[in-house]
Amino acid sequence: MKTKGKQVLSIAVILFVTVCLTYYSNLIVWNGISMNDLDKESLTVGSVRKLLEEEELVTERANSNGQQKRLPQCVIIGARKCGTRALLEFLGLHPLIQPADQEVHFFDDDRNYNRGYEWYKEHMPYSYPKQITLEKSPRYFITEKAPERIHQMNSSIKLIVLLRNPTTRVISDYTQVYYNKIAKGKDVDKFEDLVIDKKTNQINTGYRAVQISIYYNHLLRWFKFFKREQVHVVDGDKLITNPLSEINKVEQFLGLQSRVTENNIYFNTTRGFYCMRTPKTNQKCLGLTKGRKHPHIESSILQKLNEFFRPYNKKLFSLINQTFDWDD
Ligand code: A3P
């Protein structure tokens, strides 16, 4: 009778352990790691489980999945309207990258910054130690204090900056503000009225959208604090037409094996942009506020903008030792 009881107990224990392990495997798979979409050979459920057993579960049990919130090891600092959301979402397909869903605005907002690193960390997603926590707040790029503040938090942090044809970026910026104003029932200005200084008939350097596109000025501030190899520059125009090549370069920059493939990203003809295949929703495109139709701009104004940005672009290319195909 006693032996029978022991046998039943042993079977119950084995069943319990098996159920727990299966549960963990699925949690990991559905927490951003798609076994369907990703390279099955190099990241099997078994290998992820091993990773957990070896390190996370033993050492840092923080939530029921064995994950913790961490300060970001990589930050997408901008620039606004250069594809920052698309890049963040695409990178989230990588099993070893854990992006924060929301822009946290820690380094550009004094109120948030004064709340301290614990507050910042609270806004980060749960992750395993081998995963990279990633945050994006495009306003960091133009915020005077942001480079020094980020450097103070982590001087060896990795930074990603997206740049796009500066003229297109101005138009994209204008388009976003235009629709926001319309939605709030506010009056809207004509593009040419904002971008051209009526007195001089030259580009209005007081227009914020123009200022943001003078990438050289902003990056100069960042390179006072960070080495060139700490900053990866993504081509925002190529991210639209050939996202995979830009994503693969970021994976390399982060020291990760390439995991995002054609299986995860496809061109959606209805949307006119690349979208993702995710385990949760199967297909996911960015919201309709991304990739809006731009207004028609007179060619004389486009030319003026291009001419205005050209000398800054030249200086930028030599600063970052990288060139872009931005010439009209
Ligand atoms: P437009 O709306 O002007 O086309 P951000 O996320 O930094 O605000 O950038 C928005 C821009 O991301 C969009 O500008 C769009 O062109 C670009 N983008 C890049 N890849 C995209 C994608 N896969 N889906 C939608 N927009 C994308």
Short mmCIF file of C-alpha atoms and ligand atoms in Angstrom, two decimals:
data_model
loop_
_atom_site.label_atom_id
_atom_site.label_comp_id
_atom_site.label_asym_id
_atom_site.label_seq_id
_atom_site.Cartn_x
_atom_site.Cartn_y
_atom_site.Cartn_z
CA MET A 1 0.00 0.00 0.00
CA LYS A 2 2.83 2.35 1.02
CA THR A 3 4.78 1.59 -2.21
CA LYS A 4 1.67 2.33 -4.28
CA GLY A 5 1.29 5.67 -2.52
CA LYS A 6 4.91 6.56 -3.27
CA GLN A 7 4.41 5.65 -6.94
CA VAL A 8 1.34 7.89 -7.19
CA LEU A 9 3.25 10.73 -5.50
CA SER A 10 6.21 10.32 -7.89
CA ILE A 11 3.92 10.38 -10.93
CA ALA A 12 2.18 13.49 -9.57
CA VAL A 13 5.55 15.24 -9.07
CA ILE A 14 6.73 14.31 -12.59
CA LEU A 15 3.45 15.54 -14.08
CA PHE A 16 3.68 18.81 -12.12
CA VAL A 17 7.25 19.47 -13.27
CA THR A 18 6.37 18.69 -16.90
CA VAL A 19 3.36 21.02 -16.82
CA CYS A 20 5.48 23.81 -15.28
CA LEU A 21 8.23 23.43 -17.89
CA THR A 22 5.72 23.45 -20.75
CA TYR A 23 4.10 26.55 -19.27
CA TYR A 24 7.46 28.34 -19.07
CA SER A 25 8.37 27.38 -22.62
CA ASN A 26 5.13 28.84 -23.93
CA LEU A 27 5.49 31.99 -21.89
CA ILE A 28 8.89 32.62 -23.39
CA VAL A 29 7.70 31.86 -26.87
CA TRP A 30 4.77 34.24 -26.64
CA ASN A 31 6.64 36.96 -24.81
CA GLY A 32 8.00 38.24 -28.08
CA ILE A 33 9.81 35.13 -29.22
CA SER A 34 8.10 33.47 -32.10
CA MET A 35 9.27 29.96 -32.79
CA ASN A 36 7.31 30.03 -36.04
CA ASP A 37 8.84 33.20 -37.30
CA LEU A 38 12.36 32.84 -36.03
CA ASP A 39 15.20 30.55 -36.82
CA LYS A 40 14.11 27.36 -35.08
CA GLU A 41 17.50 25.73 -35.22
CA SER A 42 19.36 28.36 -33.24
CA LEU A 43 16.65 29.23 -30.74
CA THR A 44 14.58 26.25 -29.81
CA VAL A 45 12.23 26.13 -26.86
CA GLY A 46 14.74 23.79 -25.25
CA SER A 47 17.63 26.20 -25.62
CA VAL A 48 15.62 29.09 -24.23
CA ARG A 49 14.58 26.93 -21.30
CA LYS A 50 18.22 26.01 -20.70
CA LEU A 51 19.14 29.68 -20.75
CA LEU A 52 16.52 30.31 -18.11
CA GLU A 53 17.50 27.40 -15.94
CA GLU A 54 21.17 28.30 -16.06
CA GLU A 55 20.83 31.90 -15.08
CA GLU A 56 17.58 33.73 -14.64
CA LEU A 57 15.53 31.38 -12.54
CA VAL A 58 18.39 30.62 -10.22
CA THR A 59 19.74 34.11 -9.68
CA GLU A 60 17.21 36.88 -10.29
CA ARG A 61 13.67 35.79 -9.67
CA ALA A 62 11.77 39.04 -9.93
CA ASN A 63 8.40 38.25 -11.41
CA SER A 64 6.74 34.91 -11.94
CA ASN A 65 8.51 34.53 -15.29
CA GLY A 66 11.92 35.19 -13.80
CA GLN A 67 12.20 38.55 -15.56
CA GLN A 68 13.31 41.91 -14.20
CA LYS A 69 13.02 45.53 -15.19
CA ARG A 70 16.35 47.03 -16.17
CA LEU A 71 17.64 50.39 -17.30
CA PRO A 72 18.05 50.37 -21.08
CA GLN A 73 21.33 49.21 -22.54
CA CYS A 74 20.39 50.86 -25.81
CA VAL A 75 18.37 53.97 -26.60
CA ILE A 76 16.92 55.16 -29.90
CA ILE A 77 17.45 58.90 -29.50
CA GLY A 78 15.65 60.10 -32.67
CA ALA A 79 15.26 61.79 -34.94
CA ARG A 80 11.54 62.45 -34.95
CA LYS A 81 9.73 61.31 -38.13
CA CYS A 82 12.69 59.27 -39.33
CA GLY A 83 11.13 55.85 -38.66
CA THR A 84 11.81 55.51 -34.93
CA ARG A 85 8.58 53.59 -34.23
CA ALA A 86 9.10 51.24 -37.16
CA LEU A 87 12.64 50.43 -36.07
CA LEU A 88 11.60 49.83 -32.46
CA GLU A 89 8.80 47.49 -33.52
CA PHE A 90 10.99 45.60 -35.98
CA LEU A 91 13.72 45.16 -33.37
CA GLY A 92 11.11 43.83 -30.96
CA LEU A 93 10.90 40.78 -33.22
CA HIS A 94 14.36 39.77 -32.04
CA PRO A 95 14.15 37.34 -29.12
CA LEU A 96 16.96 39.08 -27.29
CA ILE A 97 15.57 42.60 -27.57
CA GLN A 98 12.87 43.85 -25.22
CA PRO A 99 11.55 47.29 -26.25
CA ALA A 100 9.61 49.69 -24.04
CA ASP A 101 6.19 50.21 -25.65
CA GLN A 102 5.86 53.87 -24.76
CA GLU A 103 8.19 56.80 -25.21
CA VAL A 104 9.35 57.47 -21.65
CA HIS A 105 10.74 61.01 -22.10
CA PHE A 106 13.03 60.63 -19.14
CA PHE A 107 16.05 62.60 -20.31
CA ASP A 108 14.18 65.40 -22.11
CA ASP A 109 11.60 66.19 -19.44
CA ASP A 110 12.96 67.74 -16.23
CA ARG A 111 10.00 66.55 -14.18
CA ASN A 112 10.56 62.95 -15.23
CA TYR A 113 14.32 63.22 -14.89
CA ASN A 114 13.99 64.49 -11.33
CA ARG A 115 11.97 61.39 -10.47
CA GLY A 116 15.20 59.43 -10.75
CA TYR A 117 16.49 56.21 -12.29
CA GLU A 118 14.09 54.01 -10.28
CA TRP A 119 11.16 55.78 -11.89
CA TYR A 120 12.78 55.36 -15.29
CA LYS A 121 13.40 51.67 -14.65
CA GLU A 122 9.77 51.20 -13.63
CA HIS A 123 8.82 52.28 -17.14
CA MET A 124 10.96 49.61 -18.73
CA PRO A 125 9.61 46.22 -19.81
CA TYR A 126 10.43 43.03 -17.96
CA SER A 127 13.37 41.21 -19.50
CA TYR A 128 15.78 38.33 -18.99
CA PRO A 129 19.43 39.21 -18.28
CA LYS A 130 20.52 38.16 -21.77
CA GLN A 131 17.98 40.45 -23.36
CA ILE A 132 18.70 44.05 -24.30
CA THR A 133 16.25 46.60 -22.95
CA LEU A 134 15.54 49.23 -25.58
CA GLU A 135 13.83 52.58 -25.26
CA LYS A 136 13.03 55.26 -27.82
CA SER A 137 12.18 58.89 -27.23
CA PRO A 138 12.97 60.94 -30.35
CA ARG A 139 13.06 64.22 -28.47
CA TYR A 140 16.33 63.19 -26.82
CA PHE A 141 18.03 63.95 -30.13
CA ILE A 142 17.35 67.70 -29.90
CA THR A 143 17.41 68.11 -26.10
CA GLU A 144 20.47 70.03 -24.90
CA LYS A 145 20.81 68.14 -21.64
CA ALA A 146 20.06 64.64 -22.95
CA PRO A 147 23.59 63.56 -24.03
CA GLU A 148 25.16 64.44 -20.69
CA ARG A 149 22.31 62.90 -18.73
CA ILE A 150 22.44 59.63 -20.64
CA HIS A 151 26.22 59.57 -20.33
CA GLN A 152 25.89 60.03 -16.57
CA MET A 153 23.56 57.06 -16.36
CA ASN A 154 25.71 54.77 -18.50
CA SER A 155 28.79 56.03 -20.30
CA SER A 156 29.09 52.82 -22.37
CA ILE A 157 25.45 52.73 -23.49
CA LYS A 158 24.68 52.09 -27.16
CA LEU A 159 22.75 54.74 -29.03
CA ILE A 160 20.81 54.51 -32.26
CA VAL A 161 19.92 57.53 -34.34
CA LEU A 162 17.81 57.43 -37.47
CA LEU A 163 18.33 60.05 -40.13
CA ARG A 164 16.27 60.65 -43.23
CA ASN A 165 16.49 63.06 -46.13
CA PRO A 166 16.24 66.32 -44.12
CA THR A 167 13.81 67.93 -46.56
CA THR A 168 11.48 64.93 -46.47
CA ARG A 169 11.73 64.96 -42.70
CA VAL A 170 10.59 68.59 -42.56
CA ILE A 171 7.58 67.72 -44.73
CA SER A 172 6.80 64.68 -42.62
CA ASP A 173 7.04 66.78 -39.46
CA TYR A 174 4.74 69.40 -40.95
CA THR A 175 2.26 66.70 -42.00
CA GLN A 176 2.13 65.26 -38.48
CA VAL A 177 1.57 68.66 -36.85
CA TYR A 178 -1.00 69.52 -39.54
CA TYR A 179 -3.12 66.46 -38.77
CA ASN A 180 -2.77 66.93 -35.00
CA LYS A 181 -4.03 70.49 -35.31
CA ILE A 182 -6.92 69.47 -37.57
CA ALA A 183 -7.89 66.80 -35.03
CA LYS A 184 -7.98 69.45 -32.30
CA GLY A 185 -9.98 71.86 -34.46
CA LYS A 186 -7.09 74.35 -34.60
CA ASP A 187 -6.06 76.57 -37.50
CA VAL A 188 -3.31 75.25 -39.73
CA ASP A 189 -0.51 77.12 -41.48
CA LYS A 190 0.53 76.58 -45.05
CA PHE A 191 3.85 74.77 -45.42
CA GLU A 192 5.43 77.60 -47.40
CA ASP A 193 4.36 80.17 -44.79
CA LEU A 194 6.24 78.26 -42.11
CA VAL A 195 9.28 77.23 -44.06
CA ILE A 196 10.03 80.48 -45.88
CA ASP A 197 10.96 83.65 -44.03
CA LYS A 198 8.79 86.29 -45.75
CA LYS A 199 11.27 89.11 -45.09
CA THR A 200 14.30 87.43 -46.61
CA ASN A 201 12.58 84.91 -48.89
CA GLN A 202 15.06 82.40 -47.47
CA ILE A 203 14.53 79.28 -45.37
CA ASN A 204 13.07 80.16 -41.98
CA THR A 205 15.65 78.87 -39.53
CA GLY A 206 13.28 79.67 -36.67
CA TYR A 207 10.91 76.91 -37.81
CA ARG A 208 11.42 73.99 -35.44
CA ALA A 209 10.96 71.37 -38.15
CA VAL A 210 13.88 72.94 -40.05
CA GLN A 211 16.02 73.09 -36.91
CA ILE A 212 15.52 69.39 -36.19
CA SER A 213 16.66 68.50 -39.71
CA ILE A 214 20.03 70.23 -39.23
CA TYR A 215 21.33 66.89 -37.99
CA TYR A 216 24.93 68.06 -37.82
CA ASN A 217 24.22 70.60 -35.05
CA HIS A 218 22.52 68.03 -32.87
CA LEU A 219 24.96 65.20 -33.40
CA LEU A 220 27.88 67.49 -32.53
CA ARG A 221 26.46 67.68 -29.00
CA TRP A 222 26.17 63.89 -28.76
CA PHE A 223 29.75 63.33 -29.87
CA LYS A 224 30.97 65.51 -27.02
CA PHE A 225 29.95 62.68 -24.74
CA PHE A 226 29.93 59.51 -26.83
CA LYS A 227 32.45 57.79 -29.05
CA ARG A 228 31.55 57.31 -32.68
CA GLU A 229 31.40 53.52 -32.24
CA GLN A 230 28.73 53.91 -29.56
CA VAL A 231 26.35 55.58 -31.99
CA HIS A 232 24.78 53.63 -34.82
CA VAL A 233 23.24 55.70 -37.59
CA VAL A 234 20.28 54.13 -39.38
CA ASP A 235 19.22 55.23 -42.84
CA GLY A 236 15.54 56.11 -42.31
CA ASP A 237 14.84 56.20 -46.06
CA LYS A 238 16.23 52.69 -46.53
CA LEU A 239 14.28 51.51 -43.51
CA ILE A 240 11.16 52.20 -45.58
CA THR A 241 12.30 50.48 -48.77
CA ASN A 242 14.54 47.72 -47.42
CA PRO A 243 14.02 47.39 -43.67
CA LEU A 244 15.77 44.08 -43.30
CA SER A 245 19.19 45.38 -44.31
CA GLU A 246 18.91 48.22 -41.76
CA ILE A 247 17.66 45.88 -39.04
CA ASN A 248 20.47 43.42 -39.65
CA LYS A 249 23.01 46.22 -39.27
CA VAL A 250 21.46 47.15 -35.91
CA GLU A 251 21.58 43.51 -34.77
CA GLN A 252 25.28 43.52 -35.59
CA PHE A 253 25.82 46.81 -33.76
CA LEU A 254 24.17 45.31 -30.68
CA GLY A 255 26.40 42.25 -30.89
CA LEU A 256 23.45 39.97 -31.58
CA GLN A 257 23.11 37.19 -34.08
CA SER A 258 20.80 38.02 -36.93
CA ARG A 259 17.33 36.70 -36.04
CA VAL A 260 14.92 38.98 -37.89
CA THR A 261 14.39 37.54 -41.37
CA GLU A 262 12.04 37.70 -44.38
CA ASN A 263 9.80 35.35 -42.39
CA ASN A 264 9.05 38.16 -39.94
CA ILE A 265 8.70 41.08 -42.32
CA TYR A 266 6.63 41.38 -45.47
CA PHE A 267 5.55 44.16 -47.78
CA ASN A 268 1.88 44.99 -47.28
CA THR A 269 0.57 46.30 -50.59
CA THR A 270 -2.58 47.80 -49.07
CA ARG A 271 -0.57 49.75 -46.53
CA GLY A 272 2.31 50.52 -48.91
CA PHE A 273 4.82 49.71 -46.15
CA TYR A 274 6.57 46.75 -44.63
CA CYS A 275 4.64 45.11 -41.82
CA MET A 276 5.42 42.35 -39.32
CA ARG A 277 4.31 38.84 -38.66
CA THR A 278 4.02 38.40 -34.93
CA PRO A 279 2.95 35.38 -32.91
CA LYS A 280 0.21 37.31 -31.11
CA THR A 281 -1.54 39.04 -33.97
CA ASN A 282 -0.12 37.16 -36.92
CA GLN A 283 0.15 40.39 -38.91
CA LYS A 284 0.96 43.82 -37.56
CA CYS A 285 1.41 47.10 -39.41
CA LEU A 286 2.16 50.44 -37.80
CA GLY A 287 -0.78 52.73 -37.02
CA LEU A 288 -2.20 55.05 -39.65
CA THR A 289 -0.36 58.06 -38.19
CA LYS A 290 2.80 56.52 -39.68
CA GLY A 291 3.19 56.77 -43.42
CA ARG A 292 0.68 59.52 -44.10
CA LYS A 293 0.46 61.02 -47.57
CA HIS A 294 2.59 64.17 -47.74
CA PRO A 295 1.18 67.36 -49.27
CA HIS A 296 2.40 68.49 -52.65
CA ILE A 297 5.22 71.03 -52.24
CA GLU A 298 6.29 73.38 -55.00
CA SER A 299 9.58 72.38 -56.57
CA SER A 300 11.10 75.85 -55.95
CA ILE A 301 10.58 75.38 -52.20
CA LEU A 302 11.96 71.86 -52.28
CA GLN A 303 15.02 73.18 -54.06
CA LYS A 304 15.48 75.92 -51.49
CA LEU A 305 15.29 73.39 -48.68
CA ASN A 306 17.73 71.04 -50.36
CA GLU A 307 20.18 73.87 -50.95
CA PHE A 308 19.81 75.02 -47.37
CA PHE A 309 20.57 71.61 -45.93
CA ARG A 310 23.40 70.69 -48.34
CA PRO A 311 26.31 72.33 -46.44
CA TYR A 312 25.08 70.91 -43.13
CA ASN A 313 24.75 67.47 -44.71
CA LYS A 314 28.32 67.67 -45.97
CA LYS A 315 29.59 68.47 -42.49
CA LEU A 316 27.43 65.70 -41.06
CA PHE A 317 28.84 63.11 -43.47
CA SER A 318 32.38 63.88 -42.43
CA LEU A 319 31.40 63.98 -38.74
CA ILE A 320 29.87 60.50 -38.85
CA ASN A 321 32.07 59.18 -41.62
CA GLN A 322 28.99 57.94 -43.44
CA THR A 323 27.15 59.32 -46.44
CA PHE A 324 23.52 59.32 -47.57
CA ASP A 325 21.91 59.66 -50.93
CA TRP A 326 20.12 62.90 -50.15
CA ASP A 327 21.00 64.94 -53.17
CA ASP A 328 17.70 65.87 -54.83
P1 A3P B 1 5.69 59.58 -42.80
O1 A3P B 1 4.47 59.46 -41.93
O2 A3P B 1 6.05 60.96 -43.08
O3 A3P B 1 5.63 58.74 -44.04
P2 A3P B 1 8.54 58.14 -36.57
O4 A3P B 1 8.05 56.81 -36.10
O5 A3P B 1 9.93 58.43 -36.14
O6 A3P B 1 7.56 59.22 -36.25
O7 A3P B 1 8.64 58.07 -38.14
C1 A3P B 1 7.50 58.04 -38.96
C2 A3P B 1 7.93 57.62 -40.34
O8 A3P B 1 8.31 56.25 -40.32
C3 A3P B 1 6.84 57.70 -41.36
O9 A3P B 1 6.91 58.98 -41.93
C4 A3P B 1 7.16 56.58 -42.33
O10 A3P B 1 7.55 57.04 -43.60
C5 A3P B 1 8.34 55.87 -41.68
N1 A3P B 1 8.29 54.41 -41.74
C6 A3P B 1 9.38 53.62 -41.88
N2 A3P B 1 9.02 52.35 -41.95
C7 A3P B 1 7.68 52.30 -41.82
C8 A3P B 1 6.73 51.24 -41.81
N3 A3P B 1 7.14 49.99 -41.95
N4 A3P B 1 5.42 51.55 -41.68
C9 A3P B 1 5.04 52.84 -41.55
N5 A3P B 1 5.88 53.90 -41.56
C10 A3P B 1 7.20 53.63 -41.68
#
